[in-house]
GROMACS .gro file of C-alpha atoms in nm:
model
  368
    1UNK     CA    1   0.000   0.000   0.000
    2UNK     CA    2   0.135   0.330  -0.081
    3UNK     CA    3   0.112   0.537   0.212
    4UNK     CA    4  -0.054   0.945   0.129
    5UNK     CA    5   0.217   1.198   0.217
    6UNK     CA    6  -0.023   1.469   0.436
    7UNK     CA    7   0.096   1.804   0.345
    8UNK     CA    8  -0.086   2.069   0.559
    9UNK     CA    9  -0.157   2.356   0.378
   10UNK     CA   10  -0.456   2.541   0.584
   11UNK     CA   11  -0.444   2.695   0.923
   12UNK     CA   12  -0.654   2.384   1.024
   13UNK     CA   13  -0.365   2.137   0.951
   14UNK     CA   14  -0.096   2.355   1.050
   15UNK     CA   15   0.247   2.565   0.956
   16UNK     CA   16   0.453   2.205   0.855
   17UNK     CA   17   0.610   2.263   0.512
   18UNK     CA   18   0.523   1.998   0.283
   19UNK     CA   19   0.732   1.687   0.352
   20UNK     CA   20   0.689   1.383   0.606
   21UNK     CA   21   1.071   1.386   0.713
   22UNK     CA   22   1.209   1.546   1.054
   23UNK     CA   23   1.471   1.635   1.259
   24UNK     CA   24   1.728   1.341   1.276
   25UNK     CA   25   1.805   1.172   1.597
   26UNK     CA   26   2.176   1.121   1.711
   27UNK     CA   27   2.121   0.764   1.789
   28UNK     CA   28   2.053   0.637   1.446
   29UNK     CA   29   1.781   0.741   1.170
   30UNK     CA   30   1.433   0.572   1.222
   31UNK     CA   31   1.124   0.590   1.143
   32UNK     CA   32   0.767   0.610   1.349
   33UNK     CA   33   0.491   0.440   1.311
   34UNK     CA   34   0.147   0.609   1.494
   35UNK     CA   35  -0.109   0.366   1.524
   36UNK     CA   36  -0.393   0.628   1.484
   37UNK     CA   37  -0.743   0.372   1.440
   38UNK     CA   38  -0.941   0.177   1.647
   39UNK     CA   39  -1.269   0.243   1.749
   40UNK     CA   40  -1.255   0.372   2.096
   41UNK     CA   41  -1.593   0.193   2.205
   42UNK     CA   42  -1.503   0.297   2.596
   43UNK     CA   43  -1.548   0.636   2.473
   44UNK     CA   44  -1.841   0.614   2.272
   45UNK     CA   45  -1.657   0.588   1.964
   46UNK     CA   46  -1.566   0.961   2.027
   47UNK     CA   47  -1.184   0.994   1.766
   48UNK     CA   48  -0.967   0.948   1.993
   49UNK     CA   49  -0.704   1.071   1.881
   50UNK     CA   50  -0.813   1.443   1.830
   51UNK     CA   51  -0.922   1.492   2.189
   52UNK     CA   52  -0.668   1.766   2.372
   53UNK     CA   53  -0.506   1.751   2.674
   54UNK     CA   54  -0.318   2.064   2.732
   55UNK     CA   55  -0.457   2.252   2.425
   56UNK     CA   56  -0.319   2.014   2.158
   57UNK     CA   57  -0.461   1.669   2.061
   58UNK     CA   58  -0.330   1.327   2.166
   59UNK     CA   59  -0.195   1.240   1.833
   60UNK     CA   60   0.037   1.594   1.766
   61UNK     CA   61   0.139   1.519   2.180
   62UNK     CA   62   0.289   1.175   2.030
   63UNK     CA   63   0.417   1.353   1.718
   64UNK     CA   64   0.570   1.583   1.888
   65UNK     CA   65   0.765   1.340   2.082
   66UNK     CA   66   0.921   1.118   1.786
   67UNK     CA   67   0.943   1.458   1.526
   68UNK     CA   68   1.297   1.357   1.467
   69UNK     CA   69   1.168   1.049   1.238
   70UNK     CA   70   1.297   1.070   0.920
   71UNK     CA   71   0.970   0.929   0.855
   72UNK     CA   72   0.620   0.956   0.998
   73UNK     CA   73   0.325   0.721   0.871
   74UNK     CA   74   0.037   0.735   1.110
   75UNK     CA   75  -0.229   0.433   1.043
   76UNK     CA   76  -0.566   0.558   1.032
   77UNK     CA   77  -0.854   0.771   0.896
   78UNK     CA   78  -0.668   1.152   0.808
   79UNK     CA   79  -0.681   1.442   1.133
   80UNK     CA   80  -0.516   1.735   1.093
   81UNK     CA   81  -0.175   1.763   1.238
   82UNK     CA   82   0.084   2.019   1.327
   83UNK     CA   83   0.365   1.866   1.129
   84UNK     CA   84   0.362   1.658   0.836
   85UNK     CA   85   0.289   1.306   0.826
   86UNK     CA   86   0.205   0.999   0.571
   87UNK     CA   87  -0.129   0.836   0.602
   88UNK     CA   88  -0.209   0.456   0.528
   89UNK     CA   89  -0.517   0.266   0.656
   90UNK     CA   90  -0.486  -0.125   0.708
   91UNK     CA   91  -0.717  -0.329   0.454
   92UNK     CA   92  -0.956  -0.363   0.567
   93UNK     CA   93  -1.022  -0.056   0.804
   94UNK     CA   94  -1.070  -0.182   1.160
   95UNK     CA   95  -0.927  -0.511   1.101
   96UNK     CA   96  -0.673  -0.490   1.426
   97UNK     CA   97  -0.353  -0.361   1.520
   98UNK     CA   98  -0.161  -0.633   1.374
   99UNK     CA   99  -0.329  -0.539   1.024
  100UNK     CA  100  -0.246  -0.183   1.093
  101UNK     CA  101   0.148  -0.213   1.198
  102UNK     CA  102   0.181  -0.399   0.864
  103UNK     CA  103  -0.025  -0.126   0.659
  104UNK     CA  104   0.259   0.134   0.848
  105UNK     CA  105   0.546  -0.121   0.770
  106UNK     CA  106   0.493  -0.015   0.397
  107UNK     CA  107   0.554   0.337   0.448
  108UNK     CA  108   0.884   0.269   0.620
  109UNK     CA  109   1.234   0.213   0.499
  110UNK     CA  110   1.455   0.235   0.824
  111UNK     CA  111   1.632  -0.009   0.999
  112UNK     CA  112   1.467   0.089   1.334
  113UNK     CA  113   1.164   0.137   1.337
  114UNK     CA  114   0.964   0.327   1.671
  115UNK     CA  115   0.591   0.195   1.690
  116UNK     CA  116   0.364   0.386   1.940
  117UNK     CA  117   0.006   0.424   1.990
  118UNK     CA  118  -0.148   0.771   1.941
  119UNK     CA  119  -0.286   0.847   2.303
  120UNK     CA  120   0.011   0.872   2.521
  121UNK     CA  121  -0.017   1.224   2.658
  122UNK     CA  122   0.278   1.217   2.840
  123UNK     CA  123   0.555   1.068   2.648
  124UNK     CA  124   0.886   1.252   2.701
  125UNK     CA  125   1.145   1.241   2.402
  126UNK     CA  126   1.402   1.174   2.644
  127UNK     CA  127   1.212   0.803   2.659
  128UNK     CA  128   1.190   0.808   2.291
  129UNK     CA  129   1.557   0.827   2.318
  130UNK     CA  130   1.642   0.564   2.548
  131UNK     CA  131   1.429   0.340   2.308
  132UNK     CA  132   1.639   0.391   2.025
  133UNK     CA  133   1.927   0.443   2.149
  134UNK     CA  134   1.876   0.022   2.299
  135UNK     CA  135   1.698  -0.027   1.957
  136UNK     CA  136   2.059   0.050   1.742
  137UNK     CA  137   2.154  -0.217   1.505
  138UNK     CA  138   2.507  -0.108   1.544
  139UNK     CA  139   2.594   0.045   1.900
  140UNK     CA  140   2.953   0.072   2.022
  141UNK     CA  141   2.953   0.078   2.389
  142UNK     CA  142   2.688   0.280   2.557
  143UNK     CA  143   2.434   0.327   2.851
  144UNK     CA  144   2.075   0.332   2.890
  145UNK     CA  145   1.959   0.563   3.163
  146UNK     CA  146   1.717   0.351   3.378
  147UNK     CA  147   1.678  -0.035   3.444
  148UNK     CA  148   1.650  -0.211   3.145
  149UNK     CA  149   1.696  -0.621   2.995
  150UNK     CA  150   1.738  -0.820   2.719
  151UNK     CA  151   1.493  -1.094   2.745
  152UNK     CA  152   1.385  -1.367   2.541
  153UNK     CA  153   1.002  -1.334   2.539
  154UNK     CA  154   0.968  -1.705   2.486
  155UNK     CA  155   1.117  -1.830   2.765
  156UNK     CA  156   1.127  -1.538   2.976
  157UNK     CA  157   1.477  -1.581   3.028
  158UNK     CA  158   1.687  -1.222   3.065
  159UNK     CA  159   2.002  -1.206   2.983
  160UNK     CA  160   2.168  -0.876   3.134
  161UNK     CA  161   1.969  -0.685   3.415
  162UNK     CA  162   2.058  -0.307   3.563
  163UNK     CA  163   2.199  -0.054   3.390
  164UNK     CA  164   2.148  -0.119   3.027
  165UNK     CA  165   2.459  -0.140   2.850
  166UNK     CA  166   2.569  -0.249   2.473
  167UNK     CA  167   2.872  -0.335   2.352
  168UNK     CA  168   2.986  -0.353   1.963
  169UNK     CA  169   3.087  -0.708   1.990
  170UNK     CA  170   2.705  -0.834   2.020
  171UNK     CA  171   2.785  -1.022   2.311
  172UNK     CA  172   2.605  -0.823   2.594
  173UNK     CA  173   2.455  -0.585   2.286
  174UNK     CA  174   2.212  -0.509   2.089
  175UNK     CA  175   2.276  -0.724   1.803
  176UNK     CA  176   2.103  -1.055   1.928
  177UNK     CA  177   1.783  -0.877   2.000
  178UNK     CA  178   1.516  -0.757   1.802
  179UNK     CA  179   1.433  -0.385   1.936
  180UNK     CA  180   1.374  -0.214   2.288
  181UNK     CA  181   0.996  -0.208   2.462
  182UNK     CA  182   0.896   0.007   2.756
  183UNK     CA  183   0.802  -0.211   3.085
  184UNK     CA  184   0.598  -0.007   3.387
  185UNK     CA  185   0.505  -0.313   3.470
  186UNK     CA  186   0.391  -0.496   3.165
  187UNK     CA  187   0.539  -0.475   2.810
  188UNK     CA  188   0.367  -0.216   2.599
  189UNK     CA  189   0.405  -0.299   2.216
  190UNK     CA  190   0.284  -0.012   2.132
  191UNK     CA  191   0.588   0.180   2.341
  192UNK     CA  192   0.846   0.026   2.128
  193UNK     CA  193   1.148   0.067   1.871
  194UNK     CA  194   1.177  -0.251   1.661
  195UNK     CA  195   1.436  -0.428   1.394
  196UNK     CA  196   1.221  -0.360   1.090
  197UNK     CA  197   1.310  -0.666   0.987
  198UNK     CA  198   1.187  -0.822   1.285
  199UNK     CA  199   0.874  -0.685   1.287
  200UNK     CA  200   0.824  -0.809   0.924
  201UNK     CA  201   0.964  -1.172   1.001
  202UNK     CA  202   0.757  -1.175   1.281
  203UNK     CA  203   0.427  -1.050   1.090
  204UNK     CA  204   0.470  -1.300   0.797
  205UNK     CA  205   0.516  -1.594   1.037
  206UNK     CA  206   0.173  -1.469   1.174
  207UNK     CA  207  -0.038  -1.447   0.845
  208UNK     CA  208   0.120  -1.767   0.745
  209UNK     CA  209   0.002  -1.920   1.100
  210UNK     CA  210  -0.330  -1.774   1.083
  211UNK     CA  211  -0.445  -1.673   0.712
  212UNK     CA  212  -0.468  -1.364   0.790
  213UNK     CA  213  -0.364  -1.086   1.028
  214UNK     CA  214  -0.767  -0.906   1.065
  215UNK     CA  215  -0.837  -0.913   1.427
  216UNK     CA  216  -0.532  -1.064   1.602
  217UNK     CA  217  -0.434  -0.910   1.918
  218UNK     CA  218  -0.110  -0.710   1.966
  219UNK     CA  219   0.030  -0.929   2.227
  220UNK     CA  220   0.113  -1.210   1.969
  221UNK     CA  221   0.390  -1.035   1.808
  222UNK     CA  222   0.610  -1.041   2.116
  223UNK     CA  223   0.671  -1.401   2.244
  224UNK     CA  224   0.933  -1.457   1.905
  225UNK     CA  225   1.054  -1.165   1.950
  226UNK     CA  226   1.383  -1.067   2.187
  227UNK     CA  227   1.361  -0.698   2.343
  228UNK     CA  228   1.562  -0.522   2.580
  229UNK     CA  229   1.268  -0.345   2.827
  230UNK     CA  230   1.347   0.015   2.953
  231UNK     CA  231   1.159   0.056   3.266
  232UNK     CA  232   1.016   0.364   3.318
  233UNK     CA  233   1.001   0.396   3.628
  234UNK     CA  234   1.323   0.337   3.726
  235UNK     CA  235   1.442   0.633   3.490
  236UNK     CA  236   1.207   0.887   3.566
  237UNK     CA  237   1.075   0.805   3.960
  238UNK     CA  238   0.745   0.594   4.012
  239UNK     CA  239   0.527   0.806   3.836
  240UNK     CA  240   0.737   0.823   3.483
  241UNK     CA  241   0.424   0.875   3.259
  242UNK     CA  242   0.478   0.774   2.924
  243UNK     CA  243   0.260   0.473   2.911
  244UNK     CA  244  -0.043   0.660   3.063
  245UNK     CA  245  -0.269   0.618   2.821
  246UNK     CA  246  -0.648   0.760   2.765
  247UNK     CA  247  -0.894   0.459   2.696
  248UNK     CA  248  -1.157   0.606   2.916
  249UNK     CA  249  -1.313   0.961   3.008
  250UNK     CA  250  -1.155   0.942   3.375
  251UNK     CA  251  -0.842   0.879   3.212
  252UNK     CA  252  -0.830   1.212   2.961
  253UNK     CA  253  -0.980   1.388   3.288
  254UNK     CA  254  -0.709   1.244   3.535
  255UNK     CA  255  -0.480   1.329   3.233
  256UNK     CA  256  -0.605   1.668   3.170
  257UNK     CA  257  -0.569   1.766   3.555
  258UNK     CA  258  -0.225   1.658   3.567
  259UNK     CA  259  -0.102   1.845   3.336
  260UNK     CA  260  -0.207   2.151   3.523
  261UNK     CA  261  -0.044   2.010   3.877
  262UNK     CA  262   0.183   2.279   4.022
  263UNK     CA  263   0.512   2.145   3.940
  264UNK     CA  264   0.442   2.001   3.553
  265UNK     CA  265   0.211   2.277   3.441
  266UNK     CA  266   0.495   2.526   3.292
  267UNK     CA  267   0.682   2.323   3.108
  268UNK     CA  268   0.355   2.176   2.998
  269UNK     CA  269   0.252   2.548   2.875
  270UNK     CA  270   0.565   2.563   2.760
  271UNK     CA  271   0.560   2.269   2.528
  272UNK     CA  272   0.234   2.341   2.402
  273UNK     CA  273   0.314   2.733   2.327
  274UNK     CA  274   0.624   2.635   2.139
  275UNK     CA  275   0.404   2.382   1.917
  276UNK     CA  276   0.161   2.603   1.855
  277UNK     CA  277   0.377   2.913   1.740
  278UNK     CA  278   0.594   2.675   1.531
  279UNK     CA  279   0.931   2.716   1.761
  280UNK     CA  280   0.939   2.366   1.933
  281UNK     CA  281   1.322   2.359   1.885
  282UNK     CA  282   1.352   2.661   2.028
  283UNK     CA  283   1.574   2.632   2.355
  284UNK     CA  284   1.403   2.845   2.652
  285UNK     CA  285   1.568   2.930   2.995
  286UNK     CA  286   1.261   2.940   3.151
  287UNK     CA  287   1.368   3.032   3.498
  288UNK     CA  288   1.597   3.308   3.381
  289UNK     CA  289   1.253   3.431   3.197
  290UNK     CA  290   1.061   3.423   3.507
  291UNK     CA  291   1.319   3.592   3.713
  292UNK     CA  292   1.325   3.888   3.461
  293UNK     CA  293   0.951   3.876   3.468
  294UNK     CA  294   0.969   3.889   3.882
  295UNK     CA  295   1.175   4.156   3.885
  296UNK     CA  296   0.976   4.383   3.606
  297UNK     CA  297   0.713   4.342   3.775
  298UNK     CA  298   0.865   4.386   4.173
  299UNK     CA  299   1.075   4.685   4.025
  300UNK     CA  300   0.862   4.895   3.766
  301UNK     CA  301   0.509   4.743   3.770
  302UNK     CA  302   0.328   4.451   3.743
  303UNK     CA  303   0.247   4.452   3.407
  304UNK     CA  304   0.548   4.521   3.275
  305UNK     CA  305   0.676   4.171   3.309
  306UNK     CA  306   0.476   4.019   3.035
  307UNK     CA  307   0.584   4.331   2.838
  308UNK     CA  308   0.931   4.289   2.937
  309UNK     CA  309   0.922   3.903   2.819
  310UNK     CA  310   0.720   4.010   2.458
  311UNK     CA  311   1.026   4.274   2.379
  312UNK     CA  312   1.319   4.024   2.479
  313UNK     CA  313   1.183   3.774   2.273
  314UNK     CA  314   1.117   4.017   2.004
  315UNK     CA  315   1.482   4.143   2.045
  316UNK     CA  316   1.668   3.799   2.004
  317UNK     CA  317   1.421   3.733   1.704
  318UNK     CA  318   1.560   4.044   1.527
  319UNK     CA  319   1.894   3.913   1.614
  320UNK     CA  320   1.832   3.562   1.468
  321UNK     CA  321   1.623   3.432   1.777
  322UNK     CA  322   1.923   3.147   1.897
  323UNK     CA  323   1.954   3.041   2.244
  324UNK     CA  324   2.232   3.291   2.309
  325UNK     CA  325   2.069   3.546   2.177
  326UNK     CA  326   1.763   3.486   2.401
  327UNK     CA  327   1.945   3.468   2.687
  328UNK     CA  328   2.164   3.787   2.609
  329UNK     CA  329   1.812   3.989   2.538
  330UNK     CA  330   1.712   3.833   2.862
  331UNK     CA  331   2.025   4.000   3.069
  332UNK     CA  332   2.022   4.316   2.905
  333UNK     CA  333   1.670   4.366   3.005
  334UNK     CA  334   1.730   4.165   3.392
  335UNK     CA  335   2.024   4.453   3.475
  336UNK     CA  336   1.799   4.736   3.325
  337UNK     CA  337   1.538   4.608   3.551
  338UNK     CA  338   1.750   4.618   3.831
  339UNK     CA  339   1.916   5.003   3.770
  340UNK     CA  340   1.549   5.071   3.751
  341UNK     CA  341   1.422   4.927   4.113
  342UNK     CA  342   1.756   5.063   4.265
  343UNK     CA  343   1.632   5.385   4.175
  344UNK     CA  344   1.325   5.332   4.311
  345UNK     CA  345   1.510   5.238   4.679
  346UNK     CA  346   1.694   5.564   4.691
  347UNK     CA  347   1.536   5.789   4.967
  348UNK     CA  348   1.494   6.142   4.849
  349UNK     CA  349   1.804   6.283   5.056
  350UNK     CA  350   2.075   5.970   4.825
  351UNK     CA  351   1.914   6.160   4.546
  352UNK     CA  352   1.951   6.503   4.621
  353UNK     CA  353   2.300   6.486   4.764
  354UNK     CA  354   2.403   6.311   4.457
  355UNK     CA  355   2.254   6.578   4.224
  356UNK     CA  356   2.419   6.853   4.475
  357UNK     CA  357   2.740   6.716   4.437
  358UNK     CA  358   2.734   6.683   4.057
  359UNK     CA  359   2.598   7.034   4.033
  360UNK     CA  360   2.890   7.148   4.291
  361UNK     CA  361   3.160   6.946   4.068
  362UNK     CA  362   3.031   7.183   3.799
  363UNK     CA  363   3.037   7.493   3.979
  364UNK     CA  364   3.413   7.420   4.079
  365UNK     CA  365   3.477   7.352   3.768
  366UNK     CA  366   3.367   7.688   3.626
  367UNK     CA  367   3.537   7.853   3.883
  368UNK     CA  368   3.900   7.702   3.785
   0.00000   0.00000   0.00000
């Protein structure tokens, strides 16, 4: 099946130019595949995938997480997106996930391959990392934050525990297994970065078992298969959550209240700010931003520290709008900010006797 290259070209699908390819990851290039079908029957069949949490939808949250896919093929009916993506359905529509991981398979061309389903609100691209960095077909020696494994799913035997780490001689490494899976407890298939040709061994062996792949379940892909598991929770505390997912209406309300707890919700804004204006690789010190914003508003007036923020960021854009540049704009205003409230803590007498004295300086200079 040739997969449909989605080009936005409306406000309603987004700034993305034209093209399904992304940022490249320094682990290796891959590809993603977004499982984007199903038909959510524990949420009335509501679409799934377009619900928001935090202002953008499920599916551009797990875009945004793997945008550094050289290619993107999400498998189901076509939703606008914020970046560019190729669209493929499985034959026939609603036939299973198995049916839809080989329709995606088509659309792909990379030796690693990072297959994830299209409501995980919370899925960090530092995870995304760890998966394919595990996932390399050819890794010299390296470390996976986090507890991870290399097990062999059909006899549940693992074969290194702890830290997870991969040599280049294949002994210990990644070459004897077949991808990388997230555990929190369970494996999650559709948390994973496969061997594409794993993944398409594995789904031939299937239709050739069973006639056909329409209406399998997910969970018979893995016992062939041997996957080094990156627990979650040991990277990120107990409550890493990437595999929360939203199957239910108490889960997009559980996740739609997290996001807004006190110590996620401004990187959350952040995030979802930087989507929406088309800057996601834009670098922000946010705590240097906030202290400017403080003291504008402690020093001059309260609203001058939104002000203050607008005209830094419109500085560094006129200056090319890098990092540096940011955080330069960000200084200049801070110590302007700062002459400003000194000012303000001078007592009338500081003031006067430093104007005297200038105004004497003069006066003796005249006289000379």
């Amino acid at each position: 099946m040739t997969p449909e290259v989605h080009a936005p070209g409306s406000p309603a699908h987004g700034r993305a130019p034209a093209t399904a390819t992304g940022r490249a990851h320094p682990c290796d290039a891959y590809d993603a595949i977004v499982l984007a079908g199903g038909g959510a029957r524990r949420l009335g069949g509501t679409d799934k995938p377009s619900l928001t949490v935090g202002g953008r939808t499920l599916l551009d949250r797990v875009l945004s997480a793997c945008d550094g896919a050289a290619a993107t093929v999400v498998v189901g009916p076509r939703r606008p997106t914020r970046r560019p993506v190729a669209w493929v359905r499985e034959d026939p529509p609603g036939s299973g996930p198995l049916a839809a991981l080989d329709a995606g398979l088509g659309g792909v061309s990379a030796r690693t391959v990072l297959v994830l389903s299209a409501d995980l609100p919370f899925l960090r691209t530092e995870t995304v990392g760890a998966l394919l960095e595990a996932a390399a077909p050819d890794t010299e020696t390296s470390t996976v934050t986090g507890t991870a494994s290399v097990t062999d799913t059909s006899t549940g035997t693992a074969t290194s525990t702890g830290t997870a780490t991969h040599t280049a001689d294949g002994t210990e490494g990644i070459e004897g297994t077949d991808g990388a899976i997230v555990n929190d407890g369970r494996d999650q298939p559709l948390l994973a970065a496969y061997r594409s040709e794993s993944l398409r061994r594995e789904l031939a062996l299937l239709r050739a078992e069973y006639g056909s792949l329409t209406g399998l379940p997910l969970r018979l892909l893995l016992p062939e298969l041997r996957l080094r598991r990156i627990d979650v929770a040991a990277g990120g505390g107990a409550s890493a959550p990437d595999a929360v997912d939203c199957d239910t209406w108490e889960d997009v309300a559980a996740a739609r209240a997290r996001i807004r707890e006190h110590d996620t919700v401004l990187d959350e804004w952040m995030a979802a700010a930087k989507a929406e204006l088309g800057i996601e690789d834009l670098d922000v010190d946010t705590a240097a931003l906030l202290d400017l914003a403080r003291d504008a508003a402690h020093g001059v007036a309260r609203p001058a520290a939104p002000l203050t923020t607008f005209l830094v960021g419109y500085a560094a854009a006129r200056r090319g709008g890098s990092p540096e540049q940011v955080a330069e704009a960000a200084e200049t205003a801070a110590r302007l900010a700062a002459r400003w409230a000194a000012e303000g803590e001078e007592g009338p007498e500081t003031g006067a006797g430093e104007q005297g004295g200038a105004q004497n300086d003069g006066k003796q200079s005249d006289g000379r």
